[in-house]
Short mmCIF file of C-alpha atoms in Angstrom, two decimals:
data_model
loop_
_atom_site.label_atom_id
_atom_site.label_comp_id
_atom_site.label_asym_id
_atom_site.label_seq_id
_atom_site.Cartn_x
_atom_site.Cartn_y
_atom_site.Cartn_z
CA MET A 255 0.12 23.53 52.58
CA LEU A 256 -2.13 24.00 55.63
CA ASN A 257 -3.62 27.31 54.57
CA ASN A 258 -7.45 27.17 54.60
CA LYS A 259 -7.42 23.50 55.64
CA ASN A 260 -10.16 22.45 58.06
CA ILE A 261 -8.49 20.52 60.88
CA ILE A 262 -10.04 18.60 63.76
CA LEU A 263 -7.56 18.34 66.65
CA GLY A 264 -8.36 15.66 69.19
CA VAL A 265 -6.73 16.06 72.62
CA CYS A 266 -6.67 13.06 74.99
CA GLY A 267 -5.69 12.50 78.59
CA SER A 268 -1.92 12.83 78.77
CA ILE A 269 0.55 15.23 80.35
CA ALA A 270 1.58 15.98 76.76
CA ALA A 271 -1.76 17.77 76.36
CA TYR A 272 0.03 20.98 77.30
CA LYS A 273 1.81 20.76 73.94
CA SER A 274 -1.57 20.90 72.20
CA ALA A 275 -1.80 24.62 72.98
CA PHE A 276 1.41 25.21 71.01
CA LEU A 277 0.20 22.91 68.24
CA VAL A 278 -3.08 24.84 67.87
CA ARG A 279 -1.15 28.09 67.70
CA LEU A 280 1.14 26.78 64.95
CA LEU A 281 -1.75 25.37 62.91
CA VAL A 282 -3.66 28.66 63.11
CA LYS A 283 -0.49 30.57 62.20
CA ALA A 284 -0.15 28.34 59.13
CA GLY A 285 -3.64 29.46 58.06
CA ALA A 286 -5.63 26.40 59.12
CA ASN A 287 -9.17 26.46 60.52
CA VAL A 288 -8.93 24.47 63.75
CA LYS A 289 -11.69 22.90 65.85
CA VAL A 290 -10.63 21.09 69.02
CA ILE A 291 -12.32 18.04 70.52
CA LEU A 292 -11.17 17.58 74.11
CA THR A 293 -11.87 14.29 75.89
CA GLN A 294 -12.99 14.22 79.52
CA ASP A 295 -9.56 12.98 80.63
CA GLY A 296 -7.86 15.54 78.40
CA ALA A 297 -9.69 18.32 80.24
CA ASN A 298 -7.86 17.27 83.40
CA PHE A 299 -4.61 18.43 81.80
CA ILE A 300 -5.59 21.50 79.75
CA THR A 301 -8.65 23.74 79.88
CA PRO A 302 -11.19 24.25 77.09
CA LEU A 303 -10.73 28.02 77.53
CA THR A 304 -7.05 27.83 76.59
CA LEU A 305 -7.72 25.83 73.43
CA ALA A 306 -10.78 27.89 72.48
CA THR A 307 -8.82 31.12 72.80
CA LEU A 308 -5.97 29.85 70.64
CA SER A 309 -8.16 28.16 68.01
CA LYS A 310 -10.68 31.01 67.88
CA ASN A 311 -13.42 28.35 67.94
CA PRO A 312 -15.49 26.77 70.74
CA VAL A 313 -13.99 23.56 72.09
CA TYR A 314 -16.12 20.40 71.84
CA THR A 315 -16.15 18.13 74.91
CA GLN A 316 -19.53 16.32 74.90
CA TYR A 317 -22.17 15.05 72.49
CA PHE A 318 -24.45 17.78 73.81
CA GLU A 319 -24.51 20.60 76.34
CA GLU A 320 -26.60 19.54 79.34
CA GLU A 321 -27.81 23.06 80.14
CA THR A 322 -28.92 24.01 76.61
CA GLY A 323 -29.33 20.68 74.85
CA VAL A 324 -27.20 21.95 71.93
CA TRP A 325 -26.01 18.89 70.02
CA SER A 326 -22.48 18.51 68.69
CA ASN A 327 -23.13 16.82 65.37
CA HIS A 328 -20.31 14.27 65.06
CA VAL A 329 -21.18 13.43 61.44
CA GLU A 330 -21.10 17.08 60.44
CA LEU A 331 -17.76 17.59 62.18
CA GLY A 332 -16.28 14.52 60.52
CA LEU A 333 -17.36 15.67 57.08
CA TRP A 334 -16.16 19.25 57.72
CA ALA A 335 -12.58 18.16 58.34
CA ASP A 336 -9.89 18.01 55.66
CA LEU A 337 -7.80 16.08 58.15
CA VAL A 338 -8.03 14.83 61.73
CA ILE A 339 -5.03 14.85 64.05
CA VAL A 340 -5.21 13.33 67.55
CA ALA A 341 -2.30 14.77 69.54
CA PRO A 342 -1.73 13.51 72.08
CA ILE A 343 -3.46 10.19 71.65
CA SER A 344 -3.41 8.03 74.77
CA ALA A 345 -3.10 4.23 74.89
CA ASN A 346 -6.78 4.15 75.85
CA THR A 347 -8.03 6.15 72.85
CA LEU A 348 -5.63 4.28 70.56
CA ALA A 349 -7.29 1.02 71.63
CA LYS A 350 -10.74 2.52 70.96
CA LEU A 351 -9.78 3.55 67.42
CA ALA A 352 -8.41 0.07 66.76
CA THR A 353 -11.55 -1.71 67.98
CA GLY A 354 -14.23 0.77 66.94
CA ILE A 355 -15.38 1.60 70.47
CA CYS A 356 -17.47 4.74 70.24
CA ASP A 357 -18.10 6.10 73.73
CA ASN A 358 -17.22 9.78 73.34
CA LEU A 359 -17.42 12.60 70.82
CA LEU A 360 -13.86 12.18 69.55
CA THR A 361 -14.27 8.51 68.68
CA ALA A 362 -17.65 9.24 67.06
CA VAL A 363 -16.08 11.94 64.87
CA TYR A 364 -13.24 9.56 64.01
CA LEU A 365 -15.71 6.93 62.78
CA SER A 366 -17.56 9.58 60.75
CA ALA A 367 -14.50 11.20 59.15
CA LYS A 368 -13.80 10.63 55.45
CA CYS A 369 -10.46 12.45 55.50
CA PRO A 370 -6.88 11.40 56.41
CA VAL A 371 -6.35 10.75 60.13
CA TYR A 372 -3.05 11.25 61.94
CA VAL A 373 -2.25 10.26 65.53
CA ALA A 374 0.66 11.36 67.71
CA PRO A 375 0.98 8.89 70.61
CA ALA A 376 2.07 9.97 74.10
CA MET A 377 2.50 7.40 76.88
CA ASP A 378 5.07 5.84 79.12
CA LEU A 379 7.83 3.61 77.78
CA ASP A 380 6.38 0.27 78.89
CA MET A 381 2.89 1.20 77.65
CA TRP A 382 4.29 2.16 74.25
CA LYS A 383 6.31 -1.04 73.95
CA HIS A 384 3.49 -3.31 75.11
CA GLU A 385 2.38 -5.84 72.51
CA ALA A 386 -1.26 -4.71 72.81
CA THR A 387 -0.31 -1.13 71.97
CA GLN A 388 1.87 -2.19 69.04
CA ASN A 389 -0.95 -4.41 67.75
CA ASN A 390 -3.32 -1.45 67.95
CA ILE A 391 -0.81 0.67 66.03
CA GLN A 392 -0.67 -1.95 63.27
CA THR A 393 -4.47 -2.16 63.21
CA ILE A 394 -5.11 1.57 62.80
CA THR A 395 -2.37 1.93 60.18
CA GLY A 396 -4.02 -0.98 58.39
CA PHE A 397 -7.16 1.18 58.28
CA GLY A 398 -5.14 3.83 56.38
CA ASN A 399 -4.40 6.08 59.34
CA THR A 400 -0.94 7.55 59.90
CA VAL A 401 1.10 7.40 63.10
CA ILE A 402 3.49 10.24 63.91
CA GLU A 403 6.08 8.30 65.85
CA PRO A 404 6.81 9.42 69.42
CA GLY A 405 10.24 10.72 70.32
CA THR A 406 12.74 9.45 72.83
CA GLY A 407 13.59 11.30 76.03
CA GLU A 408 12.68 11.77 79.65
CA LEU A 409 9.11 10.68 80.39
CA ALA A 410 6.66 11.82 83.09
CA SER A 411 7.36 8.66 85.08
CA GLY A 412 11.04 9.50 85.26
CA LEU A 413 11.98 6.75 82.81
CA HIS A 414 13.97 7.53 79.68
CA GLY A 415 12.93 6.11 76.33
CA ALA A 416 10.31 6.18 73.57
CA GLY A 417 6.87 7.57 74.29
CA ARG A 418 7.22 11.36 74.19
CA MET A 419 4.71 13.00 71.87
CA ALA A 420 6.39 14.55 68.84
CA GLU A 421 7.01 18.27 69.26
CA PRO A 422 4.35 20.61 67.78
CA GLU A 423 6.81 21.90 65.18
CA GLU A 424 7.58 18.33 64.12
CA ILE A 425 3.87 17.52 63.82
CA VAL A 426 3.17 20.55 61.66
CA ALA A 427 6.16 19.75 59.42
CA PHE A 428 4.97 16.13 59.17
CA LEU A 429 1.46 17.22 58.14
CA GLU A 430 2.76 19.70 55.57
CA HIS A 431 5.06 17.10 54.04
CA ALA A 432 2.28 14.50 53.95
CA LEU A 433 -0.07 16.95 52.23
CA LYS A 434 2.63 17.98 49.80
CA LYS A 435 3.28 14.34 48.85
CA SER A 436 -0.35 14.05 47.76
CA MET A 437 -0.07 17.10 45.50
CA PRO A 438 0.14 16.55 41.70
CA PHE A 439 3.44 18.45 41.30
CA PHE A 440 5.17 16.82 44.29
CA GLY A 441 8.78 15.98 43.45
CA LYS A 442 8.84 18.33 40.46
CA LYS A 443 11.24 21.25 40.26
CA VAL A 444 9.70 24.14 38.35
CA MET A 445 11.34 27.35 37.17
CA VAL A 446 9.12 30.36 36.41
CA THR A 447 10.18 33.73 35.01
CA ALA A 448 8.01 36.80 35.60
CA GLY A 449 7.89 40.54 35.12
CA PRO A 450 9.80 42.89 32.79
CA THR A 451 13.50 43.49 32.32
CA TYR A 452 15.09 46.94 32.45
CA GLU A 453 17.92 47.71 30.04
CA ALA A 454 19.96 50.66 31.26
CA ILE A 455 20.58 53.73 29.07
CA ASP A 456 22.37 55.67 31.79
CA PRO A 457 22.27 55.63 35.61
CA VAL A 458 18.75 57.14 35.51
CA ARG A 459 16.97 55.87 32.42
CA PHE A 460 16.19 52.45 31.00
CA ILE A 461 14.31 50.64 28.24
CA GLY A 462 11.49 48.52 29.64
CA ASN A 463 7.88 47.48 29.19
CA HIS A 464 4.58 47.56 31.09
CA SER A 465 4.70 44.01 32.47
CA SER A 466 3.63 43.85 36.12
CA GLY A 467 4.65 40.23 36.70
CA LYS A 468 1.15 39.33 37.96
CA MET A 469 0.70 36.36 35.63
CA GLY A 470 4.08 34.83 36.44
CA PHE A 471 3.60 35.32 40.17
CA ALA A 472 0.14 33.74 40.01
CA LEU A 473 1.68 30.74 38.25
CA ALA A 474 4.49 30.43 40.78
CA ASP A 475 2.04 30.58 43.71
CA GLU A 476 -0.30 28.01 42.15
CA LEU A 477 2.56 25.62 41.42
CA ALA A 478 3.78 25.91 45.02
CA LYS A 479 0.24 25.10 46.23
CA LEU A 480 0.28 22.03 43.98
CA GLY A 481 3.44 20.73 45.65
CA ALA A 482 6.15 21.86 43.22
CA GLU A 483 9.56 23.07 44.31
CA VAL A 484 9.41 26.47 42.63
CA THR A 485 12.21 28.83 41.65
CA LEU A 486 10.80 32.21 40.61
CA ILE A 487 13.10 34.48 38.61
CA ALA A 488 11.55 37.95 38.75
CA GLY A 489 12.36 41.15 36.93
CA PRO A 490 11.70 44.54 38.56
CA THR A 491 8.18 44.38 40.03
CA SER A 492 6.25 45.34 43.15
CA GLU A 493 4.53 41.92 43.29
CA LYS A 494 4.97 39.89 46.49
CA SER A 495 5.74 36.17 46.48
CA THR A 496 4.94 33.53 49.08
CA GLU A 497 7.55 32.00 51.36
CA ALA A 498 6.83 28.62 49.79
CA LEU A 499 9.17 29.27 46.86
CA THR A 500 12.71 30.43 46.06
CA ARG A 501 12.80 33.89 44.53
CA ILE A 502 15.69 35.33 42.50
CA ASP A 503 15.42 39.03 41.65
CA VAL A 504 17.06 40.28 38.45
CA ILE A 505 17.04 43.50 36.44
CA SER A 506 18.31 43.07 32.89
CA ALA A 507 17.79 40.43 30.20
CA GLN A 508 21.37 39.28 30.72
CA ASP A 509 20.74 38.94 34.47
CA MET A 510 17.65 36.85 33.74
CA PHE A 511 19.53 34.68 31.25
CA ASN A 512 22.28 34.01 33.79
CA ALA A 513 19.75 33.02 36.46
CA CYS A 514 17.80 30.81 34.04
CA ASN A 515 20.95 29.17 32.76
CA ALA A 516 22.01 28.35 36.32
CA ASN A 517 18.67 26.72 37.20
CA PHE A 518 17.36 25.24 33.94
CA GLU A 519 19.25 21.94 33.99
CA GLN A 520 17.71 20.95 37.35
CA SER A 521 14.18 21.97 36.34
CA ASP A 522 11.59 19.41 35.32
CA VAL A 523 9.28 22.17 34.07
CA THR A 524 10.19 25.69 32.95
CA ILE A 525 7.59 28.39 32.32
CA MET A 526 8.97 31.50 30.64
CA CYS A 527 6.35 34.10 31.46
CA ALA A 528 8.61 37.16 31.72
CA ALA A 529 8.41 39.99 29.20
CA VAL A 530 12.09 40.17 28.32
CA ALA A 531 13.38 43.19 26.40
CA ASP A 532 14.33 42.31 22.82
CA TYR A 533 16.90 45.11 22.56
CA ARG A 534 19.31 46.97 24.83
CA PRO A 535 21.55 50.02 24.33
CA LYS A 536 24.93 49.18 22.78
CA MET A 537 26.59 51.60 25.16
CA ILE A 538 25.51 52.55 28.69
CA ALA A 539 26.44 56.11 29.63
CA GLU A 540 28.33 56.36 32.92
CA GLN A 541 26.71 59.72 33.70
CA LYS A 542 23.16 60.96 33.15
CA ILE A 543 22.69 62.01 29.53
CA LYS A 544 21.85 65.71 29.33
CA LYS A 545 18.99 67.02 27.25
CA GLN A 546 20.04 67.96 23.72
CA GLU A 547 18.70 70.71 21.52
CA SER A 548 18.67 68.38 18.53
CA ASP A 549 17.38 64.83 18.12
CA PHE A 550 18.97 62.08 20.17
CA ASN A 551 19.77 58.74 18.57
CA LEU A 552 20.25 55.57 20.59
CA ALA A 553 22.02 52.57 19.06
CA LEU A 554 20.49 49.26 20.13
CA GLU A 555 21.59 45.65 19.95
CA LYS A 556 19.67 42.42 20.44
CA THR A 557 19.44 40.85 23.85
CA VAL A 558 19.96 37.13 24.33
CA ASP A 559 16.89 35.07 23.38
CA ILE A 560 16.45 33.22 26.67
CA LEU A 561 13.55 31.04 25.55
CA ALA A 562 15.36 29.90 22.38
CA SER A 563 18.53 29.24 24.40
CA MET A 564 16.63 27.00 26.81
CA GLY A 565 14.93 25.25 23.90
CA LYS A 566 18.31 24.35 22.37
CA ILE A 567 19.56 22.59 25.51
CA LYS A 568 16.22 21.11 26.62
CA LYS A 569 16.27 17.39 27.37
CA PRO A 570 13.41 15.17 26.11
CA GLU A 571 12.05 14.67 29.64
CA GLN A 572 11.95 18.40 30.37
CA ILE A 573 8.84 20.50 29.71
CA LEU A 574 9.31 24.03 28.34
CA VAL A 575 6.42 26.50 28.20
CA GLY A 576 6.58 29.88 26.49
CA PHE A 577 4.29 32.89 26.23
CA ALA A 578 3.43 34.87 23.13
CA LEU A 579 2.00 38.39 23.45
CA GLU A 580 0.84 39.56 20.04
CA THR A 581 -1.11 42.38 18.41
CA ASN A 582 -1.71 40.91 14.94
CA ASP A 583 -1.71 37.51 13.19
CA GLU A 584 -1.55 36.14 16.72
CA GLU A 585 -2.07 32.43 16.18
CA ASN A 586 0.46 32.08 13.38
CA TYR A 587 3.10 33.89 15.41
CA ALA A 588 2.36 31.68 18.42
CA LYS A 589 2.60 28.47 16.37
CA GLY A 590 5.84 29.70 14.83
CA LYS A 591 7.35 30.35 18.26
CA LEU A 592 6.28 26.88 19.42
CA GLU A 593 8.24 25.23 16.60
CA ARG A 594 11.26 27.54 16.40
CA LYS A 595 12.00 27.50 20.10
CA ASN A 596 11.32 23.81 20.77
CA LEU A 597 8.42 24.38 23.16
CA ASP A 598 5.97 21.87 24.55
CA LEU A 599 3.26 24.49 25.07
CA VAL A 600 2.83 28.10 24.07
CA VAL A 601 0.37 30.40 25.84
CA LEU A 602 -0.99 33.11 23.56
CA ASN A 603 -2.10 36.51 24.84
CA SER A 604 -3.63 38.91 22.33
CA LEU A 605 -3.74 42.60 23.15
CA ASN A 606 -6.83 42.69 20.94
CA ASP A 607 -8.73 40.66 23.56
CA LYS A 608 -10.55 42.66 26.20
CA GLY A 609 -9.33 41.72 29.66
CA ALA A 610 -5.88 40.54 28.51
CA GLY A 611 -2.51 42.23 28.68
CA PHE A 612 -0.21 43.97 31.13
CA LYS A 613 -1.09 45.16 34.65
CA SER A 614 -4.63 43.74 34.49
CA ASP A 615 -5.90 41.32 37.14
CA THR A 616 -7.54 39.26 34.38
CA ASN A 617 -6.26 37.48 31.30
CA LYS A 618 -7.54 35.66 28.24
CA ILE A 619 -5.38 32.91 26.82
CA THR A 620 -5.21 30.32 24.09
CA ILE A 621 -2.89 27.34 24.61
CA PHE A 622 -1.24 25.47 21.72
CA SER A 623 0.40 22.09 22.28
CA ARG A 624 3.34 20.66 20.34
CA ALA A 625 0.77 18.79 18.22
CA LEU A 626 -0.86 22.21 17.54
CA GLU A 627 -3.94 21.32 19.51
CA ARG A 628 -5.69 24.59 20.30
CA THR A 629 -7.54 25.29 23.56
CA VAL A 630 -9.29 28.65 23.98
CA PHE A 631 -10.23 29.97 27.41
CA ASP A 632 -12.60 32.72 28.51
CA VAL A 633 -11.48 35.86 30.34
CA LYS A 634 -10.60 34.87 33.92
CA SER A 635 -8.66 36.17 36.88
CA LYS A 636 -4.95 35.52 36.54
CA ASN A 637 -5.17 33.12 39.49
CA GLU A 638 -7.73 31.04 37.58
CA VAL A 639 -5.68 31.30 34.37
CA ALA A 640 -2.71 29.94 36.32
CA LYS A 641 -4.79 26.89 37.24
CA ASP A 642 -5.67 26.31 33.56
CA ILE A 643 -2.01 26.47 32.57
CA CYS A 644 -1.00 24.10 35.38
CA ASN A 645 -3.70 21.63 34.28
CA ALA A 646 -2.34 21.73 30.74
CA ILE A 647 1.16 20.98 32.04
CA LEU A 648 -0.13 18.13 34.21
CA LYS A 649 -1.57 16.46 31.13
CA LEU A 650 1.94 16.40 29.64
CA ILE A 651 3.44 15.04 32.87
CA LYS A 652 0.87 12.24 33.04
#
């Protein structure tokens, strides 16, 4: 959720400022771009060098550098940020945000920011409980800002109670959850299948296809970025998945069916992108089959039709998306699959289109809706194609 996010971290005068070093480290580890604004009082508790080293960016402390005259453009910083987090925020700075006092760089950036603002208070028990502080909390939340509540424990004064700044891990988890809640697929459980299946002939050989799984993995990653709770069921592939999803590895069509059947009922959206084998050997040899002088015949039987099976048990509120990879009469076959298998959308790939097909980093698709509305897309990277498919699904959700 925080990957590539531009984050302004404000650090105020509090003993909890030492936690800001750990917070910067966690934000950077999560992939965020972090710029720190350190107040004059904050610099009494933690050095700019520490925060600059961890953030990999210069730390801002003043409107301008006295020696060089270089100006820290507060408007530019405010517009750069995807979110602002002040941690720790002192009672003093909290009062300034509530009243609009603008006497340092941090408060100027706050007034210029157009993004969500989060504050993590840190102060002594009596200061936190004081009516003035609680009024200021109500005022800034009324402005649309979010307070990350302080924890309870031993305080710097020796008292025990509320006022401890939330731990860095808690703050990062809070931010990720807040960002996820704003995502269009938040609260949706999505199942995606990807890759080929391998149907064993003997312990060495199998029947398979050229699917790399790239399209399915791109879809799973994009859905996770959009806030979905993703279960990825992957056939044999070298593709890597992100930690933001649940991955189930399978080999055969029967394995994939079993995994799909176990997860389908809980899924709000199911996208069947895998290239499942249509046939498998009737008998699997226990030992490697030796080369014969004459022809070798292999008896095959149909595998389970996973997509059709899901279509039969699909509830009205569930969305089921299938893929059709064709070499001739593509559109008619795709429309037929849409109707026969009770799909809400079918994504057509034609091997006659340049840039489409297995193993490629690009794809060219046509999407048909249940109403047979046809949307044709240009050749794009599979990551961009994934976005187009997700947008089509969002239209159904809305």
